[in-house]
GROMACS .gro file of C-alpha atoms in nm:
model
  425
    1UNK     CA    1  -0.040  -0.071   5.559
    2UNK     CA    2  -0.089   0.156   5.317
    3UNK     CA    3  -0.030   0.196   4.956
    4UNK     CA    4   0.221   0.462   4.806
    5UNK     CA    5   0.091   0.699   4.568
    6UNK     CA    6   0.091   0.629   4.224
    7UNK     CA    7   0.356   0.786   4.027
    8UNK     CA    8   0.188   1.059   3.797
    9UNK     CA    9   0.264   0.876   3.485
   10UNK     CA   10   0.067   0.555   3.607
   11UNK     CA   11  -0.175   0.732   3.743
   12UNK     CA   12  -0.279   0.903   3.427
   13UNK     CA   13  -0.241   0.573   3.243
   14UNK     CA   14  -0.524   0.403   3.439
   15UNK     CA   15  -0.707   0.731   3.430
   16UNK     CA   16  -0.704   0.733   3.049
   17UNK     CA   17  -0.991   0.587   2.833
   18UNK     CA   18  -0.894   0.227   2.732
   19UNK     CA   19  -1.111   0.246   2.375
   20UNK     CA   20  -1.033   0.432   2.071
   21UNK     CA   21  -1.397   0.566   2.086
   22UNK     CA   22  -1.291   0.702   2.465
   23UNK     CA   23  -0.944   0.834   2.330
   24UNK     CA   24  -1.114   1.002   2.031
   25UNK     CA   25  -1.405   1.152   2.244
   26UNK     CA   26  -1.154   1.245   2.516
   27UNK     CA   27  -0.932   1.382   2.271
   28UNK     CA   28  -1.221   1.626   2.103
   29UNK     CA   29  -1.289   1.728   2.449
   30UNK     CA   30  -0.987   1.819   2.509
   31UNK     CA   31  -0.962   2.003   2.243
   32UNK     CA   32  -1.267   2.208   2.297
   33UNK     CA   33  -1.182   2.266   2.650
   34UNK     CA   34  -0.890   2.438   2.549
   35UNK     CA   35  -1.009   2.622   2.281
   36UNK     CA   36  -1.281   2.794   2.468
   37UNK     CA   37  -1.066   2.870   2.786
   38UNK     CA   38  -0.844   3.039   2.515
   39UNK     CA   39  -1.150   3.245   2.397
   40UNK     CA   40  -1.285   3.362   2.717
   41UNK     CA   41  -0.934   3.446   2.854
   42UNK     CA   42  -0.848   3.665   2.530
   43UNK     CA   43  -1.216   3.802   2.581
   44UNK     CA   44  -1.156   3.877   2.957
   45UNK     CA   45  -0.824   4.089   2.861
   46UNK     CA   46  -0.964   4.280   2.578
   47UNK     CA   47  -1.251   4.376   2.818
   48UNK     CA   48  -1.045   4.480   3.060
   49UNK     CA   49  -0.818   4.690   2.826
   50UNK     CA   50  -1.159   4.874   2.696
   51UNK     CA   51  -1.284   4.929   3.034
   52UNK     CA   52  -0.953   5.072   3.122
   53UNK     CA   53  -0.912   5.324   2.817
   54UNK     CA   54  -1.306   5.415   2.893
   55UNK     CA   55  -1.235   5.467   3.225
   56UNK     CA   56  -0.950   5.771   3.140
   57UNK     CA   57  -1.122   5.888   2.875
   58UNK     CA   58  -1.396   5.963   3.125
   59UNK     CA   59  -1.418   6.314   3.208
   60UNK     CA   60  -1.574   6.519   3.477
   61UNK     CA   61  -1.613   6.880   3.430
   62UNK     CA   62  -1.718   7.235   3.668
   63UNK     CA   63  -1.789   7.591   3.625
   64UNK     CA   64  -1.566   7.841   3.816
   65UNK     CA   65  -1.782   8.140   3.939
   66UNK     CA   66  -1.536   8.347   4.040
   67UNK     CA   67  -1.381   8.420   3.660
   68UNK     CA   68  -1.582   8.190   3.427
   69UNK     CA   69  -1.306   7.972   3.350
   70UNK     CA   70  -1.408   7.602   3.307
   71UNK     CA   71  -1.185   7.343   3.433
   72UNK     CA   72  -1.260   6.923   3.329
   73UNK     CA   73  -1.095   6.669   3.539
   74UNK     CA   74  -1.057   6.304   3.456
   75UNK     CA   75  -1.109   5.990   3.675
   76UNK     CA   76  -0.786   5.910   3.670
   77UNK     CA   77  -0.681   6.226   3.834
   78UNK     CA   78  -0.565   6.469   3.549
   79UNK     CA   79  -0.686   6.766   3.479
   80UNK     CA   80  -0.703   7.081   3.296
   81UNK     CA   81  -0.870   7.410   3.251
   82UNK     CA   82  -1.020   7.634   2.942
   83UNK     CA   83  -1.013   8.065   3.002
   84UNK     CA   84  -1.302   8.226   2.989
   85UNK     CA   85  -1.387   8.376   2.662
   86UNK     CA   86  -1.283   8.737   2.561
   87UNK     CA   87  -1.508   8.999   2.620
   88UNK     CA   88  -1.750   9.075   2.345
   89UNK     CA   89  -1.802   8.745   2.172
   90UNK     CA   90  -2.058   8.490   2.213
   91UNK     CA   91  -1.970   8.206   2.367
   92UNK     CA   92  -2.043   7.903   2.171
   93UNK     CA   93  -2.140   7.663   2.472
   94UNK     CA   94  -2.366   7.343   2.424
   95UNK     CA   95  -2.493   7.146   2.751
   96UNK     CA   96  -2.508   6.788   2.829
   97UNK     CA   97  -2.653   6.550   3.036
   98UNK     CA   98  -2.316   6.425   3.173
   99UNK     CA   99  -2.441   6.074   3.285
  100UNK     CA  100  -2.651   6.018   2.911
  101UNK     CA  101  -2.307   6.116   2.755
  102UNK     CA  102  -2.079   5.925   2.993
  103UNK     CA  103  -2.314   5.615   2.967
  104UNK     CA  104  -2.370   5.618   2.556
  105UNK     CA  105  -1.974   5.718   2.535
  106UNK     CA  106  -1.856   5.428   2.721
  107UNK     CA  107  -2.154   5.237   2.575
  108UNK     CA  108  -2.061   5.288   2.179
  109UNK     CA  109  -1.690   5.234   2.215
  110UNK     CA  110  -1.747   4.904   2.404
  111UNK     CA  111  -1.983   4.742   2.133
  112UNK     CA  112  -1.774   4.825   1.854
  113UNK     CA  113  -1.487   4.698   1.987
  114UNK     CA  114  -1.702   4.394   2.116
  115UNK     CA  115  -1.778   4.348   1.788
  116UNK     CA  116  -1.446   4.308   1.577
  117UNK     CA  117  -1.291   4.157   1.847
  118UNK     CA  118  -1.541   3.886   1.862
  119UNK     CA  119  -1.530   3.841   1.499
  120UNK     CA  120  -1.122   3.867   1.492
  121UNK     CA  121  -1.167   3.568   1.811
  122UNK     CA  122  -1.418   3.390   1.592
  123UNK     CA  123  -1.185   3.339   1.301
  124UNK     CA  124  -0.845   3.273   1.473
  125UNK     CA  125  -1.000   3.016   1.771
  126UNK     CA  126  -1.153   2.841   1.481
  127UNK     CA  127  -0.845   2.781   1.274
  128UNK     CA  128  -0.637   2.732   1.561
  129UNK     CA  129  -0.914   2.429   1.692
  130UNK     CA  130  -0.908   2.335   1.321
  131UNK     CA  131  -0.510   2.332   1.375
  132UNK     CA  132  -0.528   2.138   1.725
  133UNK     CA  133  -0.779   1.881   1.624
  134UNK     CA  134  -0.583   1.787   1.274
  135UNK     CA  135  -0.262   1.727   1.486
  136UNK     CA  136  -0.491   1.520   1.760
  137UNK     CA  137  -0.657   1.346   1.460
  138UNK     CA  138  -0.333   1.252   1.300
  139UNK     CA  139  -0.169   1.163   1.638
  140UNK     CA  140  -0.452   0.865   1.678
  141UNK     CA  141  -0.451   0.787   1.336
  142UNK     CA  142  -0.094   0.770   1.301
  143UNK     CA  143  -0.134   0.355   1.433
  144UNK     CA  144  -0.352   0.350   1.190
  145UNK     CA  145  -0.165   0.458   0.922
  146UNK     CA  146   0.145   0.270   1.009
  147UNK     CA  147  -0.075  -0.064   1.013
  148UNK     CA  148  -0.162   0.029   0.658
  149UNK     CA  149   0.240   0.029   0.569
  150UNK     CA  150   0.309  -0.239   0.726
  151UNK     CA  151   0.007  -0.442   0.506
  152UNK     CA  152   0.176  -0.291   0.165
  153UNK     CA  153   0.505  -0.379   0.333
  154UNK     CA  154   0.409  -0.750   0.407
  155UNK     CA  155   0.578  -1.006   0.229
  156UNK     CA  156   0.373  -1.282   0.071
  157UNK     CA  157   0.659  -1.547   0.092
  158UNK     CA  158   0.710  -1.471   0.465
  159UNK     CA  159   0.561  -1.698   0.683
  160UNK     CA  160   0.606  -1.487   0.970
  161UNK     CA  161   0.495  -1.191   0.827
  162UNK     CA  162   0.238  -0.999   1.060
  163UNK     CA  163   0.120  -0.666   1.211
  164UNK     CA  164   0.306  -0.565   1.490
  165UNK     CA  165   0.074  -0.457   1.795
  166UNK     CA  166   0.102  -0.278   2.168
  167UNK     CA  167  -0.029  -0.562   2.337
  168UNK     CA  168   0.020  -0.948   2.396
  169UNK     CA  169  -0.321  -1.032   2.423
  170UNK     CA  170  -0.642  -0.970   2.230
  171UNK     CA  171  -0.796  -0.903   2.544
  172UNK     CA  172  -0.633  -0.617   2.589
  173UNK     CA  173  -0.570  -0.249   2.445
  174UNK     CA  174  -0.806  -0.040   2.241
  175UNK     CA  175  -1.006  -0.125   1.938
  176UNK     CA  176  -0.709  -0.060   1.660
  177UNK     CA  177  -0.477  -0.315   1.874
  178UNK     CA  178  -0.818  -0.623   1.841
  179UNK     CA  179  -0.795  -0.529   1.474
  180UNK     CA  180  -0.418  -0.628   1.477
  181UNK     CA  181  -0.482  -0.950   1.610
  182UNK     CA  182  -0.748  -1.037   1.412
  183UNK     CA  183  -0.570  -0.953   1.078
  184UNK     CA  184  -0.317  -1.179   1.201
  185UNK     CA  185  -0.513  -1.477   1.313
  186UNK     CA  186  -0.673  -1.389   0.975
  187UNK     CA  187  -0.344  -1.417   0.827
  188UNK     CA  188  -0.254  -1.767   1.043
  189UNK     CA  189  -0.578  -1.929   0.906
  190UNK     CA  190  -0.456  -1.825   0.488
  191UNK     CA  191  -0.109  -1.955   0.552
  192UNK     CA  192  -0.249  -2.266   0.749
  193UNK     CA  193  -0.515  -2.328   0.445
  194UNK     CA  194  -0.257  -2.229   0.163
  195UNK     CA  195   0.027  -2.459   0.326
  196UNK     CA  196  -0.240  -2.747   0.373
  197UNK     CA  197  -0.345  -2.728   0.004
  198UNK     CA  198  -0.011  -2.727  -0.126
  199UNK     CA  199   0.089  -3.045   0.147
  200UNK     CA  200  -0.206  -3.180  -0.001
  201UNK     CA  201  -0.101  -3.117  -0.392
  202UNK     CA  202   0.241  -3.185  -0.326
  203UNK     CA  203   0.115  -3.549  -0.144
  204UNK     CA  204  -0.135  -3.629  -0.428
  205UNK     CA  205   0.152  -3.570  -0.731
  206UNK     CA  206   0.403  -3.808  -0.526
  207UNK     CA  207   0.109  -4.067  -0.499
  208UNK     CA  208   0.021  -4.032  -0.840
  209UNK     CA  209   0.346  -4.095  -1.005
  210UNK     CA  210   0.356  -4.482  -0.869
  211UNK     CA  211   0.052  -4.572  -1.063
  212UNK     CA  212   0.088  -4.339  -1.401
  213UNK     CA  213   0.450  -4.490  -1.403
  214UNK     CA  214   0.283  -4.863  -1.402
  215UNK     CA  215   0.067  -4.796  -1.665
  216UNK     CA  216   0.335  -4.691  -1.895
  217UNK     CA  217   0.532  -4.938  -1.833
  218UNK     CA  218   0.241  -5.208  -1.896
  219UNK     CA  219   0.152  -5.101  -2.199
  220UNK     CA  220   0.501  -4.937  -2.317
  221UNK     CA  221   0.718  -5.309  -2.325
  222UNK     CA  222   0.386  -5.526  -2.471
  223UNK     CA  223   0.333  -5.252  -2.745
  224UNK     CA  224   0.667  -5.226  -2.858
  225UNK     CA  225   0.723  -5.643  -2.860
  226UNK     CA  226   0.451  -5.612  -3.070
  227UNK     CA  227   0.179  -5.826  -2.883
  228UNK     CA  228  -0.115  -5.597  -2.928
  229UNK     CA  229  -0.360  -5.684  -3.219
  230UNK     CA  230  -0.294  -5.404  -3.521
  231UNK     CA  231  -0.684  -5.312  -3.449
  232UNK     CA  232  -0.599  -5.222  -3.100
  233UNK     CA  233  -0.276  -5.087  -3.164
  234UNK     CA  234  -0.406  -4.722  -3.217
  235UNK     CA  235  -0.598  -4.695  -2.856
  236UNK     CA  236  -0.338  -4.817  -2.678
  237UNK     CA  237  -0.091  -4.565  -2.844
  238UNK     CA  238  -0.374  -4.281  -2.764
  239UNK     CA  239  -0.370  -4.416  -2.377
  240UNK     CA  240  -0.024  -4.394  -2.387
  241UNK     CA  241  -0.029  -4.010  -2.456
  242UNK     CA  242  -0.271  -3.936  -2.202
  243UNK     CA  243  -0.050  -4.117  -1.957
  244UNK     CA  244   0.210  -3.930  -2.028
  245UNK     CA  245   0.012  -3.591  -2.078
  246UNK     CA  246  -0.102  -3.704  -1.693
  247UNK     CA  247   0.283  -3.761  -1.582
  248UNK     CA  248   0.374  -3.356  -1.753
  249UNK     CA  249   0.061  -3.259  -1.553
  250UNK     CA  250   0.158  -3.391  -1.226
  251UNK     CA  251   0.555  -3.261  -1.237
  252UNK     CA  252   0.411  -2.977  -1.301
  253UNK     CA  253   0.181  -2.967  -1.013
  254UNK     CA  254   0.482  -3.088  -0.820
  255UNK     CA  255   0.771  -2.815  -0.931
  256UNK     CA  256   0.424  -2.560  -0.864
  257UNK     CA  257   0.423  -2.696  -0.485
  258UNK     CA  258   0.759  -2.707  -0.443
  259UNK     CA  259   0.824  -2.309  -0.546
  260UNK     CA  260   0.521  -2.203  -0.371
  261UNK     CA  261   0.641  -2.388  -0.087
  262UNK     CA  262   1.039  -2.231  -0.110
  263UNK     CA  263   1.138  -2.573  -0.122
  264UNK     CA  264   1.334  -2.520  -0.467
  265UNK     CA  265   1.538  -2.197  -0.461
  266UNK     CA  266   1.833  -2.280  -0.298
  267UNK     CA  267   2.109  -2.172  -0.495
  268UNK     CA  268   2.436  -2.092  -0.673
  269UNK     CA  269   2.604  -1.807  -0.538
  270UNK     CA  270   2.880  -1.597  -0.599
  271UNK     CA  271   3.146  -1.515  -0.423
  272UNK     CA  272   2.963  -1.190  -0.246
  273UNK     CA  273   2.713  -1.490  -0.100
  274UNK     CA  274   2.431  -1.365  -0.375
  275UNK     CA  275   2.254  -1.597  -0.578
  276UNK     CA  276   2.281  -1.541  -0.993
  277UNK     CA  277   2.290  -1.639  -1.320
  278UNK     CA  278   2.291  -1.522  -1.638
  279UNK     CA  279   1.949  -1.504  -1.836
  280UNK     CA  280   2.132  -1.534  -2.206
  281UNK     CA  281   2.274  -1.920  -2.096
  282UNK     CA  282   1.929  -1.998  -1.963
  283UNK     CA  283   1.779  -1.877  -2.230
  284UNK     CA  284   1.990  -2.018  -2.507
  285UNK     CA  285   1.993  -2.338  -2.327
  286UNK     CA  286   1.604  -2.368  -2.351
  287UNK     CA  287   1.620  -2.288  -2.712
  288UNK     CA  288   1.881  -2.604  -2.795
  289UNK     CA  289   1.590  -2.845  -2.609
  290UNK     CA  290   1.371  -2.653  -2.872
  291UNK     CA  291   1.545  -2.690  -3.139
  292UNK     CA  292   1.366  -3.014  -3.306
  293UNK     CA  293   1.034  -2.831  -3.274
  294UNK     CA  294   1.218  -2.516  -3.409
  295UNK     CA  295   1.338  -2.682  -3.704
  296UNK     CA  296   1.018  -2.856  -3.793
  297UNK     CA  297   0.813  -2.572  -3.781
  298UNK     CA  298   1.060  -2.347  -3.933
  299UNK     CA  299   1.038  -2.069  -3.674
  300UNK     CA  300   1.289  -1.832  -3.708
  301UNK     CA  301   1.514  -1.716  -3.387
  302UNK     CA  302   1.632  -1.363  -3.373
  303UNK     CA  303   1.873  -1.367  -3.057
  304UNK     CA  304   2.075  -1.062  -3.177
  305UNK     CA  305   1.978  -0.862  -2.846
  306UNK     CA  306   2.018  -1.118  -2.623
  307UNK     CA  307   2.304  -0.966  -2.439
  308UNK     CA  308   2.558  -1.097  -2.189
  309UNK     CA  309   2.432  -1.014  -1.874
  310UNK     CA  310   2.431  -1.143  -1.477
  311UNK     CA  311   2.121  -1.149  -1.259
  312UNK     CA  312   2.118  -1.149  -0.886
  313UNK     CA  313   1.832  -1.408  -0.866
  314UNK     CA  314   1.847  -1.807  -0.828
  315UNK     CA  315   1.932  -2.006  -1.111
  316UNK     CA  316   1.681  -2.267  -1.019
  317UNK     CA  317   1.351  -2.018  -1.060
  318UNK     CA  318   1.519  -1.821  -1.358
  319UNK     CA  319   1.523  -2.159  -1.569
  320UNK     CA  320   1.157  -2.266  -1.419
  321UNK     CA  321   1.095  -1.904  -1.566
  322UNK     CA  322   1.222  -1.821  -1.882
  323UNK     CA  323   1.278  -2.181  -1.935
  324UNK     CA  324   0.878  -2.182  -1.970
  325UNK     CA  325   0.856  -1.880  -2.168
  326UNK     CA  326   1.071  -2.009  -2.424
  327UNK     CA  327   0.889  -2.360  -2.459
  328UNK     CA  328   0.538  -2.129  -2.473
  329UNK     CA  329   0.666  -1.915  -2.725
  330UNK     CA  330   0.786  -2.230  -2.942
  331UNK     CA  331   0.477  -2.410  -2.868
  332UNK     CA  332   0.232  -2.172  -2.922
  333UNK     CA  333   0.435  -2.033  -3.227
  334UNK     CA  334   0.260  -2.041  -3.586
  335UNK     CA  335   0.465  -2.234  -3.872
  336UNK     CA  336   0.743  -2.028  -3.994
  337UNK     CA  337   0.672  -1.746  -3.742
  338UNK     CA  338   0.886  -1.563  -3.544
  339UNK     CA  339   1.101  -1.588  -3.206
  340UNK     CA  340   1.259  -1.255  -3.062
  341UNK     CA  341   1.473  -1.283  -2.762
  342UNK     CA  342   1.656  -0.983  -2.578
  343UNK     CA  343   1.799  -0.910  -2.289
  344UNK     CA  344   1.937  -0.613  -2.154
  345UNK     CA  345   2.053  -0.343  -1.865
  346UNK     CA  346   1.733  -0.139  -1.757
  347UNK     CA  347   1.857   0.070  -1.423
  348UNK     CA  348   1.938  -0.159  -1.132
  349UNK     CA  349   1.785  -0.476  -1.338
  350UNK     CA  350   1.775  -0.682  -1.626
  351UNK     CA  351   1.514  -0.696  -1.895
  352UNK     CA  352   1.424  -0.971  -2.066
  353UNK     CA  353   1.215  -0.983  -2.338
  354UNK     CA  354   1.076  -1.313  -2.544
  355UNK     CA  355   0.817  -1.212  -2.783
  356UNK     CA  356   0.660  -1.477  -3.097
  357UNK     CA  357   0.404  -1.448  -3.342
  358UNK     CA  358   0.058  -1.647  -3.230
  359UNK     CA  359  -0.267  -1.721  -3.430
  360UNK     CA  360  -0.431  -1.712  -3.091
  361UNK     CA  361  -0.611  -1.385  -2.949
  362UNK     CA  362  -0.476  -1.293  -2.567
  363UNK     CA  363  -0.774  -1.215  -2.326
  364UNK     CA  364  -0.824  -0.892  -2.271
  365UNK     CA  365  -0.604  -0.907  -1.931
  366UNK     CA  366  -0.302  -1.101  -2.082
  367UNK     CA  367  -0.282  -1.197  -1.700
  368UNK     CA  368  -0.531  -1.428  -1.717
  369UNK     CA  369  -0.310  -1.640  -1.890
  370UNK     CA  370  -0.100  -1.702  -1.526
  371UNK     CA  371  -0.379  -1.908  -1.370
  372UNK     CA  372  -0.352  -2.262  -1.411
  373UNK     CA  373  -0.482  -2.430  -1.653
  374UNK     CA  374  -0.538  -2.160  -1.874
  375UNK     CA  375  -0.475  -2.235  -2.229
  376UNK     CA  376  -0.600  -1.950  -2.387
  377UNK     CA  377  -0.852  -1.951  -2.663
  378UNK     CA  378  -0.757  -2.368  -2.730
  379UNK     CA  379  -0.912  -2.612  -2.512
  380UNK     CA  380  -0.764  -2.925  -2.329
  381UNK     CA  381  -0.860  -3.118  -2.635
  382UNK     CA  382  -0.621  -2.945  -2.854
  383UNK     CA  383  -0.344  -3.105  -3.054
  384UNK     CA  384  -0.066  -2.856  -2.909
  385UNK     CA  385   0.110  -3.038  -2.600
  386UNK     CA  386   0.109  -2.862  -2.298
  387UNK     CA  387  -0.029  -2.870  -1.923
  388UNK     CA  388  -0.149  -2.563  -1.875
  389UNK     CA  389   0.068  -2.450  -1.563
  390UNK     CA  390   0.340  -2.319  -1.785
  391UNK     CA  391   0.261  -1.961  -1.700
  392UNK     CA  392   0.165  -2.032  -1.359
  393UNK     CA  393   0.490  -2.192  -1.261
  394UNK     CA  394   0.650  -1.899  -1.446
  395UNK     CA  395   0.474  -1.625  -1.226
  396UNK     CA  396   0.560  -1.883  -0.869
  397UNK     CA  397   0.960  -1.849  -1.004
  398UNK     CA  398   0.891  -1.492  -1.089
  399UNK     CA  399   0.720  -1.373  -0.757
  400UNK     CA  400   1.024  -1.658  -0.562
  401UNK     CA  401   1.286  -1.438  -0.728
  402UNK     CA  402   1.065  -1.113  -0.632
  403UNK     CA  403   1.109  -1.063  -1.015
  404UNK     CA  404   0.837  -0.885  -1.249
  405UNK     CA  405   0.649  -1.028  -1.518
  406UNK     CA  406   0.470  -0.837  -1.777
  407UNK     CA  407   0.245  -1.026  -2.042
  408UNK     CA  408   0.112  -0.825  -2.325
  409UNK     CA  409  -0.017  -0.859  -2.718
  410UNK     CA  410   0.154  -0.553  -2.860
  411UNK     CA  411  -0.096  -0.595  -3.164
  412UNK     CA  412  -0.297  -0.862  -3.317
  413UNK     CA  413  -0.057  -1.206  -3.405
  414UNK     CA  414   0.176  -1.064  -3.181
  415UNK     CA  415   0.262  -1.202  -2.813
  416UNK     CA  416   0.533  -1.090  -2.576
  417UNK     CA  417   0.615  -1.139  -2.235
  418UNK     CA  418   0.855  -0.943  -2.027
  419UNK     CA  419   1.082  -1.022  -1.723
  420UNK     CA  420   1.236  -0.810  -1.516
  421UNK     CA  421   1.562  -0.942  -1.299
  422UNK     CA  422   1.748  -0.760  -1.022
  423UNK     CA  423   2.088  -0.706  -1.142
  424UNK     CA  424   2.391  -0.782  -0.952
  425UNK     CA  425   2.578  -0.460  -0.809
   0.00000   0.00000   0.00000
């Protein structure tokens, strides 16, 4: 039995080179091939159109004897004749050899028009293989080019996010589609490590609080019944703060894993089924658990341009957020400094701006100050409380919330940061 014929579209499908290399080379071929058929057909009729003028301009002349008339007659079968002179004047005649001026006639006017019509050929074939290879080139770079959107495209927060390919397998297609599916199995093994180091994180904080919990409660009730020796008073009151410095530390480790890991986020919506909030309560709310370190520092609080406005984000991560920037920029206040808070319309969001004055110096990229347990220029040792992870859980909400921050020293004493909120329509 035999086999049908393959339908033309199949057939050139199997025919076709299965690499990029092969596609690319075929593809320059191709292009060539074309190009220089082009050339010598355009040649061909140019020659032909010479030859063809030559060959009517050719002329074949004879001497009548009987009256001295001279008649000329052309190849292609026209002719004419020239009367004799008058009588009495010298005839101005000049003899050829009619092959040398046939052969150098038809000679010269071929060359020269060889010659610009070679270089005319030279210069349009070029740009037009310039033309055909730049749309060939684009055409196989186009994948390419779309696998480059959809990198800048790719969500971080997605855990499905991926390149699309052709094929199922990495086995098969070209070159561009085994780059696919190794980004993505690239991209499997960063989700698998980041989700196993947050498991891990989240799994160490929930052990932790058991025993940091018994230890404050050990030596909470005997201090405060007042069975500790005076002399050993004062270390048990410093182990007591580092107990509880270690139970800030690891709910903030925790409420880190958790946003990382979407598990808080899940919200408050309106009635159009979109999450918001409104940064002015948050913020204003922050500043009332603030207010005993407000008062006994004597920082002053300028909330004149913190306007009444409504966010589209989650009211979870927008009090993680600015709930953090506010305690920073109490914390890390001087005595008596200052406290700026604003909020207002900027396009299709909301800015929000918290600024304070600092005796600290910012590193030169203010960003620095997002990674955990950066404190800036004061070390873990320093008398100001704090964990650390402030600004890092305040870039998580931010980035949960796909929400902008922006930290920046304007000028020396001077700290601000800057969140921007999509607004609700």
């Amino acid at each position: 039995m035999t086999r049908p014929p393959l339908p033309p579209r199949r057939l050139f499908a199997r025919l076709a080179p299965r690499t990029f290399r092969g596609r690319l080379t075929a593809a320059i071929l191709l292009t060539t091939i074309v190009t220089l058929a082009g050339a010598v057909a355009v040649q061909n009729m140019i020659v032909a159109g010479v030859a063809e003028r030559q060959r009517a301009a050719l002329v074949l002349c004879g001497v009548d004897d009987g009256d001295g008339a001279v008649s000329a007659t052309c190849v292609d079968g026209s002719s004419g004749a020239v009367p004799p002179a008058p009588d009495g004047e010298a005839p101005d005649v000049q003899f050829y050899d009619a092959a040398d001026m046939t052969v150098n006639q038809v000679t010269d006017s071929f060359v020269a028009t060889l010659r610009w019509s070679s270089a005319l050929m030279l210069v349009a074939f070029g740009l037009l293989a310039a033309l055909l290879a730049w749309i060939v080139g684009g055409r196989l770079s186009a994948r390419v080019s779309g696998m480059c959107a959809q990198v800048d495209a790719m969500d971080p927060a997605d855990p499905h996010a991926g390149i699309s390919v052709r094929t199922g397998t990495m086995d098969d297609g070209d070159e561009i589609d085994r780059l696919a599916h190794a980004l993505n199995r690239m991209l499997d093994r960063a989700r698998t490590a980041s989700e196993a180091e947050r498991r891990f994180v989240s799994n160490a904080s929930h052990e932790l609080r058991t025993p940091i919990a018994a230890v404050e409660t050990s030596l909470d009730a005997p201090l405060s019944q007042g069975r500790f020796p005076e002399d050993v008073e004062p270390a048990v009151r410093r182990a007591l703060a580092a107990n509880r410095r270690g139970a800030r530390l690891v709910d903030a480790l925790l409420t880190l894993s958790r946003i990382q890991s979407g598990t808080i986020g899940a919200t408050a919506v309106t009635g159009s089924g979109t999450p918001s909030c409104r940064p002015d309560d948050i913020i204003r709310h922050a500043l009332t658990d603030m207010a005993d370190a407000i008062d006994e520092r004597g920082i002053r609080v300028d909330d004149a341009r913190l306007l009444p406005r409504t966010a589209a984000v989650d009211p979870t991560l927008a009090d993680l957020a600015l709930g953090n920037l506010v305690r920073n920029a109490v914390l890390y206040n001087t005595d008596h400094g200052r406290l700026d808070l604003a909020a207002a319309d900027d396009g299709d969001a909301v800015l929000v701006t918290i600024a304070n004055d600092t005796d600290q110096t910012a590193p030169d990229d203010p960003s620095e100050l997002t990674q955990p347990f950066h404190r800036g220029a004061r070390s873990r040792l320093s008398a100001v409380p704090g964990t650390g992870l402030g600004l890092s859980i305040t870039l998580a909400a931010c980035q949960a919330m796909h929400a902008e921050l922006d930290l920046e020293q304007p000028r020396p004493g001077r700290f601000a940061a800057t969140v921007r909120l999509p607004k609700t329509d």
